[in-house]
Short mmCIF file of C-alpha atoms in Angstrom, two decimals:
data_model
loop_
_atom_site.label_atom_id
_atom_site.label_comp_id
_atom_site.label_asym_id
_atom_site.label_seq_id
_atom_site.Cartn_x
_atom_site.Cartn_y
_atom_site.Cartn_z
CA MET C 1 -101.35 9.75 -38.20
CA THR C 2 -101.57 6.08 -36.55
CA LYS C 3 -103.09 3.41 -38.47
CA TYR C 4 -104.85 0.64 -36.89
CA PRO C 5 -103.21 -2.98 -37.67
CA GLU C 6 -104.53 -3.54 -41.12
CA TYR C 7 -103.78 -7.34 -40.90
CA PHE C 8 -106.97 -7.44 -38.61
CA ASP C 9 -109.05 -6.63 -41.83
CA SER C 10 -108.98 -10.26 -43.31
CA GLN C 11 -109.87 -11.70 -39.77
CA ILE C 12 -112.57 -9.23 -39.30
CA GLU C 13 -113.84 -9.93 -42.70
CA SER C 14 -114.09 -13.56 -42.13
CA ALA C 15 -115.93 -13.08 -38.96
CA LEU C 16 -118.39 -10.99 -40.43
CA LYS C 17 -119.27 -13.68 -42.99
CA THR C 18 -120.83 -15.70 -40.13
CA TYR C 19 -123.41 -13.00 -39.70
CA SER C 20 -123.90 -12.71 -43.50
CA LEU C 21 -122.19 -9.33 -43.65
CA SER C 22 -119.02 -7.99 -44.98
CA LEU C 23 -116.87 -4.75 -44.32
CA SER C 24 -118.56 -3.36 -47.39
CA ASP C 25 -121.99 -3.48 -45.82
CA SER C 26 -121.39 -0.04 -44.41
CA LYS C 27 -125.10 0.78 -43.51
CA ASN C 28 -125.75 -2.51 -41.83
CA LEU C 29 -122.48 -2.26 -39.79
CA ALA C 30 -123.31 1.22 -38.74
CA LYS C 31 -126.93 0.17 -37.55
CA ARG C 32 -125.07 -2.33 -35.25
CA VAL C 33 -122.76 0.23 -33.88
CA LEU C 34 -125.55 2.57 -33.14
CA GLU C 35 -127.30 -0.16 -31.32
CA LEU C 36 -124.51 -0.80 -29.13
CA SER C 37 -123.70 2.77 -28.62
CA ASP C 38 -127.33 3.39 -27.58
CA PHE C 39 -126.89 0.46 -25.12
CA PHE C 40 -123.87 1.98 -23.45
CA ILE C 41 -125.71 5.20 -23.16
CA GLN C 42 -128.70 4.12 -21.64
CA ASN C 43 -126.97 1.29 -19.42
CA PRO C 44 -123.45 2.95 -18.45
CA ASP C 45 -123.06 0.59 -15.56
CA LYS C 46 -123.93 -2.68 -17.51
CA ALA C 47 -121.63 -5.22 -18.83
CA THR C 48 -121.16 -5.33 -22.76
CA PRO C 49 -124.12 -7.77 -23.90
CA TRP C 50 -121.78 -10.25 -25.65
CA ASN C 51 -124.69 -12.70 -26.16
CA LYS C 52 -126.17 -10.17 -28.72
CA GLU C 53 -124.89 -10.66 -32.27
CA TRP C 54 -125.18 -6.96 -32.93
CA ALA C 55 -122.79 -6.36 -29.89
CA GLN C 56 -120.26 -8.76 -31.48
CA ILE C 57 -120.58 -7.05 -34.82
CA ALA C 58 -120.23 -3.74 -33.49
CA TYR C 59 -116.95 -4.65 -31.50
CA LEU C 60 -115.49 -6.23 -34.55
CA CYS C 61 -116.05 -3.40 -36.96
CA TYR C 62 -115.82 -0.54 -34.80
CA TYR C 63 -114.50 -0.98 -31.25
CA LEU C 64 -111.70 -3.07 -32.24
CA PRO C 65 -110.09 -0.80 -34.82
CA LEU C 66 -110.66 2.36 -32.68
CA ASN C 67 -109.15 0.69 -29.41
CA SER C 68 -106.38 -0.95 -31.47
CA VAL C 69 -105.30 2.49 -32.52
CA ARG C 70 -105.54 3.97 -28.85
CA LEU C 71 -103.43 1.01 -27.78
CA THR C 72 -100.94 1.20 -30.55
CA LYS C 73 -100.08 4.63 -29.23
CA VAL C 74 -99.67 3.32 -25.62
CA ILE C 75 -97.69 0.29 -26.60
CA GLN C 76 -95.37 2.51 -28.69
CA GLU C 77 -94.59 4.76 -25.79
CA ALA C 78 -94.15 1.88 -23.44
CA ALA C 79 -91.72 0.42 -25.99
CA ARG C 80 -89.84 3.79 -26.14
CA ARG C 81 -89.59 3.85 -22.22
CA ASP C 82 -88.13 0.01 -22.26
CA PHE C 83 -91.31 -0.79 -20.01
CA PHE C 84 -91.69 -4.28 -21.32
CA LYS C 85 -88.16 -5.27 -20.18
CA ASP C 86 -87.93 -8.68 -18.54
CA ILE C 87 -91.77 -8.99 -18.66
CA THR C 88 -92.73 -12.25 -19.91
CA HIS C 89 -96.46 -12.87 -18.64
CA VAL C 90 -99.52 -10.65 -19.14
CA ILE C 91 -102.70 -10.78 -17.36
CA ASP C 92 -105.49 -9.12 -19.36
CA PHE C 93 -108.27 -8.46 -16.93
CA GLY C 94 -111.76 -7.77 -18.45
CA ALA C 95 -110.36 -8.87 -21.75
CA GLY C 96 -113.34 -8.60 -23.88
CA LEU C 97 -112.42 -9.08 -27.53
CA ALA C 98 -108.73 -9.43 -26.24
CA THR C 99 -107.86 -6.03 -28.11
CA ALA C 100 -105.11 -5.21 -25.59
CA SER C 101 -103.52 -8.79 -25.92
CA LEU C 102 -103.61 -8.95 -29.73
CA ASN C 103 -101.83 -5.74 -30.07
CA LEU C 104 -99.38 -6.55 -27.34
CA ALA C 105 -98.72 -10.02 -29.06
CA ALA C 106 -97.54 -8.06 -32.18
CA VAL C 107 -94.58 -6.45 -30.41
CA LYS C 108 -93.51 -9.38 -28.01
CA ASN C 109 -94.11 -12.94 -27.55
CA PHE C 110 -95.74 -12.79 -23.93
CA GLN C 111 -97.65 -15.45 -22.26
CA PHE C 112 -101.14 -14.49 -22.07
CA HIS C 113 -103.68 -15.08 -19.54
CA LEU C 114 -107.01 -13.48 -20.13
CA ILE C 115 -109.69 -13.06 -17.58
CA GLU C 116 -113.36 -12.41 -19.33
CA ARG C 117 -116.49 -13.64 -17.85
CA SER C 118 -118.23 -14.09 -21.12
CA LYS C 119 -117.54 -16.88 -23.33
CA GLU C 120 -118.45 -15.23 -26.76
CA PRO C 121 -115.12 -13.38 -27.27
CA GLN C 122 -113.02 -16.17 -26.65
CA LYS C 123 -114.96 -18.17 -29.29
CA ILE C 124 -114.45 -15.23 -31.75
CA ILE C 125 -110.90 -15.09 -31.24
CA ALA C 126 -110.37 -18.70 -31.43
CA ASP C 127 -112.28 -19.15 -34.70
CA PHE C 128 -110.95 -15.99 -36.42
CA PHE C 129 -107.67 -15.05 -34.63
CA PRO C 130 -106.09 -18.64 -34.50
CA GLU C 131 -102.73 -17.29 -34.40
CA PHE C 132 -103.17 -15.65 -31.03
CA LYS C 133 -102.24 -17.88 -28.17
CA GLY C 134 -103.56 -17.50 -24.88
CA SER C 135 -105.43 -19.17 -21.84
CA TRP C 136 -108.94 -17.89 -20.98
CA HIS C 137 -110.30 -17.79 -17.54
CA GLN C 138 -113.90 -16.42 -16.20
CA SER C 139 -112.11 -15.12 -13.07
CA PHE C 140 -108.76 -14.57 -11.41
CA THR C 141 -107.09 -17.48 -9.77
CA GLU C 142 -103.53 -17.57 -8.07
CA LYS C 143 -102.04 -19.85 -10.60
CA ALA C 144 -101.81 -16.77 -13.00
CA LEU C 145 -99.46 -15.21 -10.69
CA ASP C 146 -96.73 -17.95 -10.73
CA ARG C 147 -94.10 -15.22 -11.88
CA PRO C 148 -95.35 -11.89 -10.39
CA GLU C 149 -91.88 -10.22 -10.87
CA LYS C 150 -92.16 -10.98 -14.40
CA THR C 151 -95.84 -10.09 -14.93
CA MET C 152 -97.81 -7.27 -16.20
CA ALA C 153 -101.41 -6.80 -15.29
CA VAL C 154 -103.31 -4.94 -18.31
CA PHE C 155 -106.62 -3.13 -17.52
CA SER C 156 -107.92 -1.94 -20.74
CA TYR C 157 -111.42 -0.20 -20.43
CA SER C 158 -112.05 -2.24 -17.41
CA LEU C 159 -110.95 -0.68 -14.56
CA THR C 160 -113.73 1.85 -14.96
CA GLU C 161 -116.20 -0.88 -13.84
CA LEU C 162 -114.52 -1.43 -10.61
CA LYS C 163 -114.20 0.50 -7.45
CA ASP C 164 -110.54 -0.01 -7.11
CA ILE C 165 -107.67 -1.80 -8.62
CA PRO C 166 -107.79 -5.61 -7.44
CA GLU C 167 -105.19 -6.53 -4.61
CA TRP C 168 -103.67 -9.28 -6.90
CA ALA C 169 -102.73 -6.74 -9.29
CA LEU C 170 -100.31 -5.08 -6.87
CA GLN C 171 -98.29 -8.26 -6.70
CA CYS C 172 -97.40 -7.66 -10.39
CA GLU C 173 -93.99 -5.96 -11.47
CA ALA C 174 -95.97 -3.86 -14.18
CA LEU C 175 -99.31 -2.17 -14.61
CA MET C 176 -100.77 -0.97 -18.00
CA LEU C 177 -103.88 0.92 -17.25
CA VAL C 178 -105.97 2.43 -20.23
CA GLU C 179 -109.23 4.33 -19.61
CA PRO C 180 -111.67 6.33 -21.29
CA SER C 181 -110.76 10.05 -21.34
CA THR C 182 -113.71 11.46 -19.55
CA GLN C 183 -113.17 13.73 -16.61
CA GLN C 184 -114.34 11.25 -14.13
CA ASP C 185 -112.24 8.22 -15.29
CA GLY C 186 -109.36 10.48 -16.02
CA ARG C 187 -109.13 12.19 -12.38
CA LYS C 188 -109.81 8.65 -10.86
CA LEU C 189 -106.57 7.32 -12.83
CA LEU C 190 -104.83 10.37 -11.31
CA GLU C 191 -105.83 9.46 -7.85
CA LEU C 192 -104.79 5.87 -8.41
CA ARG C 193 -101.42 6.95 -9.59
CA GLU C 194 -100.78 8.46 -6.12
CA LYS C 195 -102.04 5.36 -4.49
CA LEU C 196 -99.72 3.27 -6.64
CA ILE C 197 -96.66 5.36 -5.84
CA THR C 198 -97.21 4.83 -2.13
CA LYS C 199 -97.47 1.05 -3.07
CA GLY C 200 -93.89 1.15 -4.59
CA TYR C 201 -94.72 1.77 -8.09
CA HIS C 202 -92.92 4.17 -10.58
CA PRO C 203 -94.58 5.82 -13.38
CA TYR C 204 -93.10 5.49 -16.80
CA ALA C 205 -95.60 7.40 -18.85
CA PRO C 206 -97.42 9.56 -19.44
CA CYS C 207 -95.61 11.12 -16.32
CA THR C 208 -92.09 12.19 -16.46
CA HIS C 209 -91.84 12.80 -12.80
CA GLU C 210 -93.05 11.14 -9.44
CA ASP C 211 -94.25 14.36 -7.78
CA LYS C 212 -97.74 15.27 -6.98
CA CYS C 213 -99.87 15.69 -10.19
CA PRO C 214 -100.57 19.32 -10.91
CA LEU C 215 -103.86 18.50 -12.79
CA LEU C 216 -105.19 16.74 -9.64
CA HIS C 217 -104.17 19.05 -7.12
CA GLN C 218 -104.01 22.57 -8.75
CA SER C 219 -107.50 22.08 -10.61
CA LYS C 220 -110.87 20.48 -9.84
CA THR C 221 -111.55 20.16 -13.35
CA ASP C 222 -108.33 19.12 -15.35
CA TRP C 223 -107.60 15.53 -16.08
CA CYS C 224 -104.65 13.96 -18.06
CA HIS C 225 -105.37 12.41 -21.39
CA ASP C 226 -103.61 11.74 -24.63
CA ARG C 227 -104.59 12.28 -28.32
CA VAL C 228 -103.94 10.10 -31.55
CA LEU C 229 -104.60 10.92 -35.07
CA PHE C 230 -106.61 8.11 -36.63
CA ASP C 231 -105.74 7.05 -40.26
CA ALA C 232 -108.62 5.18 -40.89
CA PRO C 233 -108.94 2.57 -43.51
CA THR C 234 -111.47 3.19 -46.46
CA TRP C 235 -114.16 0.71 -45.48
CA PHE C 236 -114.16 2.19 -41.83
CA LEU C 237 -114.66 5.76 -43.30
CA LYS C 238 -117.64 4.70 -45.40
CA MET C 239 -119.19 3.02 -42.31
CA GLU C 240 -118.65 6.16 -40.57
CA GLU C 241 -120.55 8.31 -43.08
CA GLN C 242 -123.56 6.59 -41.61
CA LEU C 243 -122.95 7.48 -38.04
CA PRO C 244 -123.20 10.70 -36.17
CA MET C 245 -119.70 10.32 -34.40
CA LYS C 246 -116.60 10.94 -36.19
CA ASN C 247 -113.11 9.69 -35.10
CA ARG C 248 -110.41 11.47 -36.65
CA SER C 249 -108.65 12.15 -33.62
CA LEU C 250 -108.97 9.55 -30.64
CA THR C 251 -108.31 10.27 -26.89
CA MET C 252 -107.49 7.92 -24.01
CA SER C 253 -106.12 8.21 -20.40
CA TYR C 254 -103.46 5.80 -19.32
CA LEU C 255 -101.00 4.88 -16.94
CA LEU C 256 -97.64 2.61 -17.31
CA MET C 257 -96.25 2.04 -13.90
CA ARG C 258 -93.49 -0.52 -12.62
CA LYS C 259 -92.08 -1.45 -9.33
CA THR C 260 -88.42 -1.15 -11.19
CA PRO C 261 -87.64 2.66 -11.47
CA PRO C 262 -87.47 3.87 -14.88
CA ALA C 263 -84.35 5.65 -16.55
CA LEU C 264 -84.61 9.44 -15.93
CA VAL C 265 -86.42 11.43 -18.77
CA LYS C 266 -85.08 15.03 -19.03
CA ALA C 267 -88.35 16.07 -21.04
CA THR C 268 -91.42 17.84 -20.65
CA ARG C 269 -94.97 16.26 -21.64
CA VAL C 270 -97.53 18.39 -23.72
CA VAL C 271 -101.04 17.51 -21.84
CA GLY C 272 -103.03 19.97 -23.64
CA ASP C 273 -104.46 21.03 -27.16
CA ARG C 274 -103.38 24.18 -28.58
CA MET C 275 -105.26 27.27 -27.57
CA LYS C 276 -105.44 30.26 -29.57
CA GLU C 277 -105.77 33.51 -27.38
CA LYS C 278 -105.41 37.16 -28.36
CA GLY C 279 -101.92 37.75 -28.80
CA LYS C 280 -100.55 34.66 -28.09
CA ASP C 281 -100.91 30.58 -28.16
CA ARG C 282 -100.77 28.27 -25.38
CA GLN C 283 -100.47 24.54 -24.69
CA MET C 284 -100.53 23.00 -21.07
CA ILE C 285 -97.34 21.19 -20.16
CA CYS C 286 -96.35 19.06 -17.14
CA ARG C 287 -92.65 18.56 -15.79
CA GLY C 288 -93.48 18.59 -12.06
CA THR C 289 -95.70 19.80 -9.42
CA GLU C 290 -96.80 23.18 -11.11
CA ARG C 291 -99.50 23.57 -13.49
CA GLU C 292 -97.86 25.30 -16.42
CA PHE C 293 -98.46 26.53 -19.88
CA LEU C 294 -96.38 26.61 -22.77
CA ALA C 295 -96.63 29.95 -24.48
CA TRP C 296 -95.38 32.02 -27.34
CA LEU C 297 -96.73 35.38 -28.65
CA HIS C 298 -97.86 36.09 -32.20
CA LYS C 299 -95.20 38.37 -32.66
CA THR C 300 -92.56 35.76 -32.46
CA LYS C 301 -94.10 34.27 -35.78
CA ILE C 302 -93.58 30.89 -34.35
CA SER C 303 -96.07 28.30 -36.13
CA GLN C 304 -96.50 25.15 -34.22
CA ASP C 305 -99.18 22.78 -33.17
CA ILE C 306 -97.62 19.82 -30.82
CA LEU C 307 -99.91 16.96 -30.53
CA ARG C 308 -101.02 16.19 -26.86
CA GLY C 309 -98.95 13.69 -25.41
CA THR C 310 -95.52 14.67 -27.05
CA LEU C 311 -92.49 14.97 -25.25
CA ILE C 312 -90.48 17.99 -25.64
CA GLN C 313 -87.26 19.74 -24.64
CA ILE C 314 -87.92 23.48 -23.22
CA PRO C 315 -85.08 25.58 -24.61
CA ASP C 316 -82.67 27.48 -22.02
CA SER C 317 -83.95 30.63 -23.75
CA SER C 318 -87.39 30.27 -22.25
CA LYS C 319 -88.72 32.74 -19.70
CA LYS C 320 -91.47 32.04 -16.96
CA VAL C 321 -94.06 34.54 -16.65
CA SER C 322 -96.62 33.53 -14.07
CA ASN C 323 -97.77 30.17 -15.09
CA GLU C 324 -96.44 30.32 -18.45
CA VAL C 325 -93.19 29.13 -20.01
CA ARG C 326 -92.69 31.82 -22.78
CA ILE C 327 -90.65 30.76 -25.95
CA GLU C 328 -89.26 32.65 -28.74
CA GLU C 329 -88.25 29.61 -31.03
CA GLU C 330 -90.00 26.36 -32.19
CA ILE C 331 -89.79 23.74 -29.54
CA PRO C 332 -87.49 20.64 -30.43
CA LEU C 333 -89.15 17.24 -29.56
CA TYR C 334 -87.38 14.96 -27.27
CA GLU C 335 -85.45 12.24 -28.92
#
């Protein structure tokens, strides 16, 4: 289970007071969330209406917590892979309410350059998250890239609005790309992965290899996405009771890539949820160019449910049967 940073609660509470609301106003908060959700459904290609108070409220009490949990998982994986080594500068493109930068600031003292066309998010951050220090800009300028070899470009739910990654981003040493876990956005990210490899980038996560992606080349429907279990605070659960959507687990598609090659990882990534079938259970895995499934027969009495996105170690005793890696013992997690 992953908690969102609870120290945000006091800042969100302070911000809500300006709208004569609080975290305990479950019904009123849920009403704003539904308004913004309906807006996105009806206007999928339009920018967030930051000038509307209901949109600001919805982001503060709903999307900020949810996206913080997603980003916490990505950032933890990045730290585990030493992805931030020697990175000192961050360009947060389409920063919105600075969710990515706020969460990154909690793990390292980066210099932040945030690009966001709307001025409302900057005012909210300045007023209610004063400890966060970053420079805000409405468009990209070359001044942001004075140290490209130490810069990470972050696209958190902003790349989906673009046809392709901007050329300036390809000058950066590192790229953190986080997208919705939809089939369209997920497969677009897999295609971008291949392009970035030809541009000299190396995948750190979720990939454990640089080969062609089996989900892209051996399937017309699969896409890579991760899952995180959400340990929601009480006030969020009460608000969620008023909403048709529930969020006990959250998904996202992401890529962490750098020009500096990563240390070798002798591990396999679980990229699918557990599927219970007649006589056996299966979970999709990724460790190379083949589209494979970890499988165990019910007669082995194995009882395990490995969370999607987990790194595991395939035991030497496993046997390959067609596209299945058959095991007869519980799988150890990668340390």
